Short mmCIF file of C-alpha atoms in Angstrom, two decimals:
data_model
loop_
_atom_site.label_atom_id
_atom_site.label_comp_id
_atom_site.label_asym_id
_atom_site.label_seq_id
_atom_site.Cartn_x
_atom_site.Cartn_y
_atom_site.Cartn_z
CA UNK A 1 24.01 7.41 15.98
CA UNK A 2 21.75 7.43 12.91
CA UNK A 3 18.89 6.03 15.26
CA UNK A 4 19.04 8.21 17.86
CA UNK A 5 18.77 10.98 15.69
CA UNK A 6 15.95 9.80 14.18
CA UNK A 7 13.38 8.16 16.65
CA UNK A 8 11.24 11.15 16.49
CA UNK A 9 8.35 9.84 17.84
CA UNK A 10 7.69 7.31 21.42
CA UNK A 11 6.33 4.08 20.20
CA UNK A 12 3.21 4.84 22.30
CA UNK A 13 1.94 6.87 20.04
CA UNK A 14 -1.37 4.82 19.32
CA UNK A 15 -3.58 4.62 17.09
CA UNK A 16 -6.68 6.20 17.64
CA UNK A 17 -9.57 3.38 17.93
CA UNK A 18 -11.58 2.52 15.16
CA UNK A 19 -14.78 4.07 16.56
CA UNK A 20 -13.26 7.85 16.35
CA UNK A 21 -13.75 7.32 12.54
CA UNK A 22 -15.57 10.17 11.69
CA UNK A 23 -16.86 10.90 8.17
CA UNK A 24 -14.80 12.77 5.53
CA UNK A 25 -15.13 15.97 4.04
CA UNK A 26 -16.24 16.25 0.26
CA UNK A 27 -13.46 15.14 -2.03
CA UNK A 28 -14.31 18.67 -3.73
CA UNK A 29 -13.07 20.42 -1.15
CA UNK A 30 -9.79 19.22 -1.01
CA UNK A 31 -6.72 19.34 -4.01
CA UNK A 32 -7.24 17.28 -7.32
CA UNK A 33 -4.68 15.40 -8.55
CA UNK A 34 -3.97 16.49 -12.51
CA UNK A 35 -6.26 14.15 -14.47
CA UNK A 36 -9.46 12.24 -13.72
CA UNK A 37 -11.13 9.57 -12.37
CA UNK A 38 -12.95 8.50 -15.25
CA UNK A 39 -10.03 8.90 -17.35
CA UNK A 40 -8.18 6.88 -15.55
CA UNK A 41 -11.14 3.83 -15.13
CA UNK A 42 -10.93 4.17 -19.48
CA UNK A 43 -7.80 2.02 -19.09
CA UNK A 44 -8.97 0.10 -16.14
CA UNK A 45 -8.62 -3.91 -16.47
CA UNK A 46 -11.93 -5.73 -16.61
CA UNK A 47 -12.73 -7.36 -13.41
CA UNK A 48 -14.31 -9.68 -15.31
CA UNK A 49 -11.53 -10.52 -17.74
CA UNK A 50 -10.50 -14.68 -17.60
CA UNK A 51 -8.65 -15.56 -14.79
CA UNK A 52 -5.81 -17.87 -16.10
CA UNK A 53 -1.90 -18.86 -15.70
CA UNK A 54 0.16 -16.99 -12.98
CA UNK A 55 2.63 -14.40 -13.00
CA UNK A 56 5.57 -14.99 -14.89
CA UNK A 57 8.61 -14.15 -12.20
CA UNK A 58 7.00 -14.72 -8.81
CA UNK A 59 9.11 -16.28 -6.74
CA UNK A 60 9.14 -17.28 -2.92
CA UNK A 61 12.13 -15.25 -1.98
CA UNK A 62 15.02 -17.62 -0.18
CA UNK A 63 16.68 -16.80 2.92
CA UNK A 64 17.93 -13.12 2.85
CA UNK A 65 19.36 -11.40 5.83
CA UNK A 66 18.30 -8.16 4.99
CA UNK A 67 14.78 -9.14 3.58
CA UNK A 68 14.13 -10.69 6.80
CA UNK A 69 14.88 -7.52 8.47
CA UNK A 70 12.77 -5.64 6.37
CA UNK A 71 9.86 -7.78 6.93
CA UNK A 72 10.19 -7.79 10.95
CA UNK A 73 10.50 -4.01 10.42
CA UNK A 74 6.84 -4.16 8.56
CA UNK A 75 5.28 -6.53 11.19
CA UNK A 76 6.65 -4.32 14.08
CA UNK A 77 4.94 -1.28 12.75
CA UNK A 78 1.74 -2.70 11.51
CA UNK A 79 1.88 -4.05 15.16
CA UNK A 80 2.33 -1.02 16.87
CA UNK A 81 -0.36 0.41 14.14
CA UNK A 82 -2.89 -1.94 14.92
CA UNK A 83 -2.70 -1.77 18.49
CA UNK A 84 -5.38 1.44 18.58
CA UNK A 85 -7.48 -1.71 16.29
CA UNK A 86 -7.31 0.54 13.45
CA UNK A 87 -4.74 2.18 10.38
CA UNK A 88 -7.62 4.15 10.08
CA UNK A 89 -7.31 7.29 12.38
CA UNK A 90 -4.17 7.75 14.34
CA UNK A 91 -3.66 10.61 16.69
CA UNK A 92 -0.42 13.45 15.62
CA UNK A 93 2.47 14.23 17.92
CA UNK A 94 4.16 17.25 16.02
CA UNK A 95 6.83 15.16 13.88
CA UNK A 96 4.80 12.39 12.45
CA UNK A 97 2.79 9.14 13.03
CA UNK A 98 4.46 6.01 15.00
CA UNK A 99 7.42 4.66 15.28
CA UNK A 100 9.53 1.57 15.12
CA UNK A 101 11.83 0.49 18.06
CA UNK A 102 13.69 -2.20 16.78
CA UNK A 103 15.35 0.65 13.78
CA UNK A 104 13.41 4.04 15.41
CA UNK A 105 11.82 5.06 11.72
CA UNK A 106 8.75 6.96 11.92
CA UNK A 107 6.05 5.31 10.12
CA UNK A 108 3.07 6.89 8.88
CA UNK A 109 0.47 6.00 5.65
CA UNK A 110 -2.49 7.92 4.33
CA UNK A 111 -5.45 6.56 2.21
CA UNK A 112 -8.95 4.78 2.20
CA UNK A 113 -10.02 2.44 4.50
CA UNK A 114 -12.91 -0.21 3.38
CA UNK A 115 -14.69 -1.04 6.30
CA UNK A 116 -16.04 -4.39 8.06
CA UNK A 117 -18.67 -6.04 5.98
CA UNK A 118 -18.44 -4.09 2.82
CA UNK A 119 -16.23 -6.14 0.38
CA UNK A 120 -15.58 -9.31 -0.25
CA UNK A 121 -13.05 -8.48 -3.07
CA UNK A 122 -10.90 -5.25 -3.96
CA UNK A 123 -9.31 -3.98 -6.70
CA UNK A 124 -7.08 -0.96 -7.85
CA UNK A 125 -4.76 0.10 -10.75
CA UNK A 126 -1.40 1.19 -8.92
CA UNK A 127 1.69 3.44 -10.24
CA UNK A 128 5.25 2.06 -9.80
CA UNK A 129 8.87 3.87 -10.60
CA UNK A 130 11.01 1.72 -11.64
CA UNK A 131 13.17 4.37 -11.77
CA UNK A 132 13.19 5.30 -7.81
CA UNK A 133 16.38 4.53 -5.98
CA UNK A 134 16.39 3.75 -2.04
CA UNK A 135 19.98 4.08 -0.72
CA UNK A 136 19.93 3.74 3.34
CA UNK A 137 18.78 0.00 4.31
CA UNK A 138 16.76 0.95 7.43
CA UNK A 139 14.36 3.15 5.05
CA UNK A 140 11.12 1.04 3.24
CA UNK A 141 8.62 3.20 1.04
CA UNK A 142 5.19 0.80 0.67
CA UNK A 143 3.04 2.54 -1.98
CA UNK A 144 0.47 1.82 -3.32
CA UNK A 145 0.17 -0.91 -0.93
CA UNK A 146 -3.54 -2.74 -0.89
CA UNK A 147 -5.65 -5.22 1.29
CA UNK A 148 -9.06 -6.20 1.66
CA UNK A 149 -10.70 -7.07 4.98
CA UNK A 150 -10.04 -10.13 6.77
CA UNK A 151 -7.73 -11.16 3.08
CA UNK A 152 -4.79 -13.82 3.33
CA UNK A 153 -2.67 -11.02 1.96
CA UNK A 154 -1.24 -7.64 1.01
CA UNK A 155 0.01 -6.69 -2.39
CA UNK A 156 2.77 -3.86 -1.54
CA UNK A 157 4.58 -1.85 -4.10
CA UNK A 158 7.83 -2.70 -2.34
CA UNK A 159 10.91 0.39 -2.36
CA UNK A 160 13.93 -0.51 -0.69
CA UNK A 161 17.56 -0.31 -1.02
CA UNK A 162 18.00 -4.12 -1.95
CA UNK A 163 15.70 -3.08 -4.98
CA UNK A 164 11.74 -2.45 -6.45
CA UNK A 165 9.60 -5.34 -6.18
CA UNK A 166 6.22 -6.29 -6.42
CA UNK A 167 5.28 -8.63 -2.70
CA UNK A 168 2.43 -10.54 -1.84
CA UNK A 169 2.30 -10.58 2.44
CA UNK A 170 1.08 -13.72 3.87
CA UNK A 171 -1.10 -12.57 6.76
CA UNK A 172 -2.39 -16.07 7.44
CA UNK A 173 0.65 -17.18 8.40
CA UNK A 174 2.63 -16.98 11.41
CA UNK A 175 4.89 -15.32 11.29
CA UNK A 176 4.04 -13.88 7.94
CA UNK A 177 6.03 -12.43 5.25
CA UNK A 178 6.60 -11.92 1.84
CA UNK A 179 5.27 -15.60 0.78
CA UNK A 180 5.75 -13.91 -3.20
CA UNK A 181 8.03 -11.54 -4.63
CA UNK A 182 8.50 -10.20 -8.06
CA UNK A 183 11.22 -7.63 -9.29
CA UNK A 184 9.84 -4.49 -11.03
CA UNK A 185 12.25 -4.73 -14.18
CA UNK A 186 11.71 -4.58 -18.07
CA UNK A 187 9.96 -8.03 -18.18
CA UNK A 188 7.30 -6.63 -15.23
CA UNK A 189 6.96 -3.49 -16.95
CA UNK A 190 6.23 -4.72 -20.58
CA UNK A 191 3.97 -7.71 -19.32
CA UNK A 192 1.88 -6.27 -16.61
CA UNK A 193 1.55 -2.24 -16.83
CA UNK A 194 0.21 0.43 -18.66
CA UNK A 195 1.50 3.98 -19.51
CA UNK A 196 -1.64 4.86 -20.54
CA UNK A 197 -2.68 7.66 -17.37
CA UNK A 198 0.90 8.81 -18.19
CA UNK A 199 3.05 6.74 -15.86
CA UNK A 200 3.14 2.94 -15.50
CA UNK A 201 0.67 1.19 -13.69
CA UNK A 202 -0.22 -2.36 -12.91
CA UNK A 203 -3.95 -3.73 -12.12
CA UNK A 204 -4.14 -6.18 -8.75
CA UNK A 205 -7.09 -7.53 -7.63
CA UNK A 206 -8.01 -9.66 -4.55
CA UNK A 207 -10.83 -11.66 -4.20
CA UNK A 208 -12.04 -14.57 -1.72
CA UNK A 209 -12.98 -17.51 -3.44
CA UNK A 210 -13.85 -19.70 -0.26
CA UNK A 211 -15.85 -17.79 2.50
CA UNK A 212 -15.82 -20.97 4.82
CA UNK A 213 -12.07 -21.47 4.34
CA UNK A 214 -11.57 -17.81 4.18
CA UNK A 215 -9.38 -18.35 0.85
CA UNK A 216 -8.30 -15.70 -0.73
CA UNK A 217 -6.80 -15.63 -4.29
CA UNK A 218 -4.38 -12.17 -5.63
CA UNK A 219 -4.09 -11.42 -9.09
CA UNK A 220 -2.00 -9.09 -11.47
CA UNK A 221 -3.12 -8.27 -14.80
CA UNK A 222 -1.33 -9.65 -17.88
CA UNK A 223 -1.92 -6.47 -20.82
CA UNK A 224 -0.38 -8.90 -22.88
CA UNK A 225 -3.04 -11.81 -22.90
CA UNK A 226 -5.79 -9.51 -21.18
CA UNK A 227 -6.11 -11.97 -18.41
CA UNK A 228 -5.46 -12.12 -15.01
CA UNK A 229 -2.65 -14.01 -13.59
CA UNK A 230 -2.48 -15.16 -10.27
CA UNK A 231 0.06 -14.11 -7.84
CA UNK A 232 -0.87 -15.91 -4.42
CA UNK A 233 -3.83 -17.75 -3.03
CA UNK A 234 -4.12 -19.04 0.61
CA UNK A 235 -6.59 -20.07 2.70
CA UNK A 236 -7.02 -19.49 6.90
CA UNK A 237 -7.06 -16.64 9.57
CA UNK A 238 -5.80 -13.21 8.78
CA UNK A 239 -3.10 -12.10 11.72
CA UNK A 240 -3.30 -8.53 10.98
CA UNK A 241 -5.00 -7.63 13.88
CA UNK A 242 -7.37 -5.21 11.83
CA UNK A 243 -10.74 -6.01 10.25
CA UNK A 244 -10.83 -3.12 7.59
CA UNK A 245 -8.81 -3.23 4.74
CA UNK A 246 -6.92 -0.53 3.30
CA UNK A 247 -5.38 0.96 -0.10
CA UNK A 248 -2.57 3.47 0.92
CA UNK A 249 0.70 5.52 0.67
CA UNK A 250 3.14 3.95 3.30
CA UNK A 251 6.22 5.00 4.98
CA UNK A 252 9.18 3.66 7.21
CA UNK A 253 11.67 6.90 7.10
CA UNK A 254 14.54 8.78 8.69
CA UNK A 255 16.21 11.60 8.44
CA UNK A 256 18.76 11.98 6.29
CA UNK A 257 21.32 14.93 8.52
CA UNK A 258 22.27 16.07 4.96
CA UNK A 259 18.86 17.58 4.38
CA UNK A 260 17.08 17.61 7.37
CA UNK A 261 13.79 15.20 5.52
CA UNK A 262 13.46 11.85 5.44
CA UNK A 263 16.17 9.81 2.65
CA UNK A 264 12.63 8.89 0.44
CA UNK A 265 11.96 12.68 0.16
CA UNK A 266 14.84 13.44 -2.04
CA UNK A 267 15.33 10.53 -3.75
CA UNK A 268 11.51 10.40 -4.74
CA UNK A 269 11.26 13.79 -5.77
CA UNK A 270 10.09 12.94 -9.42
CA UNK A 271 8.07 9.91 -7.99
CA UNK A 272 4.33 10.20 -8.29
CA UNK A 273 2.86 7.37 -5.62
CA UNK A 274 -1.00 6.83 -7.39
CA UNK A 275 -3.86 4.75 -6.73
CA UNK A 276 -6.49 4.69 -9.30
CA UNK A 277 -10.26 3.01 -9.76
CA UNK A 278 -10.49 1.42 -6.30
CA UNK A 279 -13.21 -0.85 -6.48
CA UNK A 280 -14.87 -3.46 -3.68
CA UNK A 281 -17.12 -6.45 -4.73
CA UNK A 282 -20.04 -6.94 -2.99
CA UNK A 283 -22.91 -9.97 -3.73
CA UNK A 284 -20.66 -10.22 -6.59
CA UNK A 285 -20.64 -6.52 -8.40
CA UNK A 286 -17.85 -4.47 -8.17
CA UNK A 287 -18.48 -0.59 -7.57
CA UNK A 288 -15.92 2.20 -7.14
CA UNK A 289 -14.59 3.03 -3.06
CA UNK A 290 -17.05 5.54 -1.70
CA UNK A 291 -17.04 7.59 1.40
CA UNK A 292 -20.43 5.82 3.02
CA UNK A 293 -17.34 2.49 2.95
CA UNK A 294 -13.90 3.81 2.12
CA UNK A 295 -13.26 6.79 4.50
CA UNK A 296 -9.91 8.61 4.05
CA UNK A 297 -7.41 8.36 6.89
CA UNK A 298 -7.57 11.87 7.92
CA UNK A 299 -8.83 15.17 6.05
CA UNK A 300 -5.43 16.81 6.37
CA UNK A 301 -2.37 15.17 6.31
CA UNK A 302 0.49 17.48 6.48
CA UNK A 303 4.10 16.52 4.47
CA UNK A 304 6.45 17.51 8.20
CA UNK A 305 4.37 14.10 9.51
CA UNK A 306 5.75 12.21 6.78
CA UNK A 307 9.21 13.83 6.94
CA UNK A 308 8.65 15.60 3.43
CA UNK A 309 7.15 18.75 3.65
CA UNK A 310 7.08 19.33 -0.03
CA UNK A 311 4.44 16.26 -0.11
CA UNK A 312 1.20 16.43 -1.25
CA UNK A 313 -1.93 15.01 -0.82
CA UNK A 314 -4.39 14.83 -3.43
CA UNK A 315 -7.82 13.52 -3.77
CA UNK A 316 -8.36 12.81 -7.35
CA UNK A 317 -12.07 11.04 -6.64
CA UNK A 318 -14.13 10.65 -4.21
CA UNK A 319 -12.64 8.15 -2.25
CA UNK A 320 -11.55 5.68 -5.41
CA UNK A 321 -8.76 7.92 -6.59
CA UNK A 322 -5.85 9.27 -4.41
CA UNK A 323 -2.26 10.60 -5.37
CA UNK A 324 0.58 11.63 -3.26
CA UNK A 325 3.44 13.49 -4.94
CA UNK A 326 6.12 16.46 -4.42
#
């Protein structure tokens, strides 16, 4: 059996807790990703830009069998992850991060962390491939994938074999889900993305609106009217079981016995997973992710943890800018 031969790892490995954060080494010491920073903040959206309409082919997705699956697949490891109380450190068995019982996929992410009390808002221009194909229905690539502390929701770059879609999480529900879905096709691609870092990319920003209420509004940007359209908004109690937020590479993977690597690390060969210009508001001004409130996941994450040795981790800023590619 497929799942036999791939539950690598016991689902007790746990999370280390969020006080063995420890503080990063100097993005300079570390592999840049080709390009810059600043380059890549040229084609930035405007936080500021108007915030009007919403965006044209989100839909609540209906009852799917295999969506549903999917999502208790997602729950069950950000369960598992958040048991330690933080995504942010996690301790290494040789083989990868945690893994899944109910489909025994090792799951494992990399990327920064905002902490408690430094954001009420983020915001971050991510790459997408429409392109990249996902054949085996037990395997989910999340990246770029972006929350903000305490936030109603996640905004996941969604890869999986029932196609490429854009999802906005509910995590004030219960149970929670994907409460909005949109498919990454040539309508998405001409409306909200930019080649102009080389590869397409779409802007999302959350902010909360409603501290009281804890509402939270998400929002993609529309290159076509230079406006922000919004994608989601709820109000309540985020279930996520972690106060940080997070803007990261995520994976739910097994091996493929043809290759001996995870499915994702073959069929994403010519993917490049990118996060660019993450920025928190705070007292209402938005400044780039830093170290002293973003910390990286770990220093050194290794491509065998991911299933993919051939990955790479790059550090194209210090701690606003982060790519992950073969």
């Amino acid at each position: 059996m497929k799942r036999a031969r791939t539950a690598l790892l016991s689902a007790t490995a746990a999370l280390a807790a969020l006080a063995a954060l420890g503080t990063a080494a100097p993005a300079a010491s570390h592999p840049r990703a080709a390009g810059s920073t600043a380059a890549a903040r040229d084609h930035t959206p405007s936080p500021g830009a108007p915030h009007r309409g919403t965006v044209a082919g989100a839909r609540t997705p209906g009852h799917s069998p295999a969506r549903e699956r999917a999502a208790r697949i997602f729950a069950e490891g950000r369960r598992a992850a958040a048991s330690g109380g933080s995504l942010s450190r996690h301790e290494r068995i040789p083989g990868g991060g945690t893994a899944t019982p109910e489909a025994g996929l090792t799951h494992n992410w990399w990327g920064v962390f905002p902490q408690p009390g430094t954001h009420d808002g983020i915001m971050a221009t991510h790459s997408v491939d429409a392109s990249y194909r996902v054949s085996d229905s037990e395997n989910f690539t999340y990246s770029p994938t972006t929350k903000a502390q305490n936030s109603c929701m996640e905004v996941v770059t969604a890869y999986w074999n029932s196609g490429n879609e854009i999802w906005a999480w509910d995590w004030c529900s219960d149970p929670g889900g994907p409460a909005k879905t949109v498919a990454v096709d040539a309508a998405f691609l001409a409306t909200y993305t930019d080649g102009a870092t080389g590869r397409p990319a779409y802007g999302v920003q959350m902010v909360q609106d409603d501290a009281a209420a804890n509402q939270w509004s998400a929002y993609l940007y529309n290159y076509r009217t230079a406006a922000w359209d919004l994608l989601f908004r709820k109000s309540g109690k985020d279930r996520s079981g972690l106060s940080h937020g997070w803007d990261m590479f995520e994976i739910y993977a097994s091996v493929n016995p043809a290759t001996g690597t995870g499915y994702y690390c073959s069929e994403a060969r010519k993917t490049v997973f990118d996060s660019a210009a993450v920025s928190l508001r705070r007292h209402g001004a938005w400044q780039p992710a830093r170290p002293a409130d973003s910390p990286w996941t770990e220093d050194e994450p290794q491509g065998r943890d991911f299933l993919c040795p051939p990955l790479k981790f790059l550090r194209a800023g210090a701690n606003d800018h982060w790519t992950v590619r073969q």
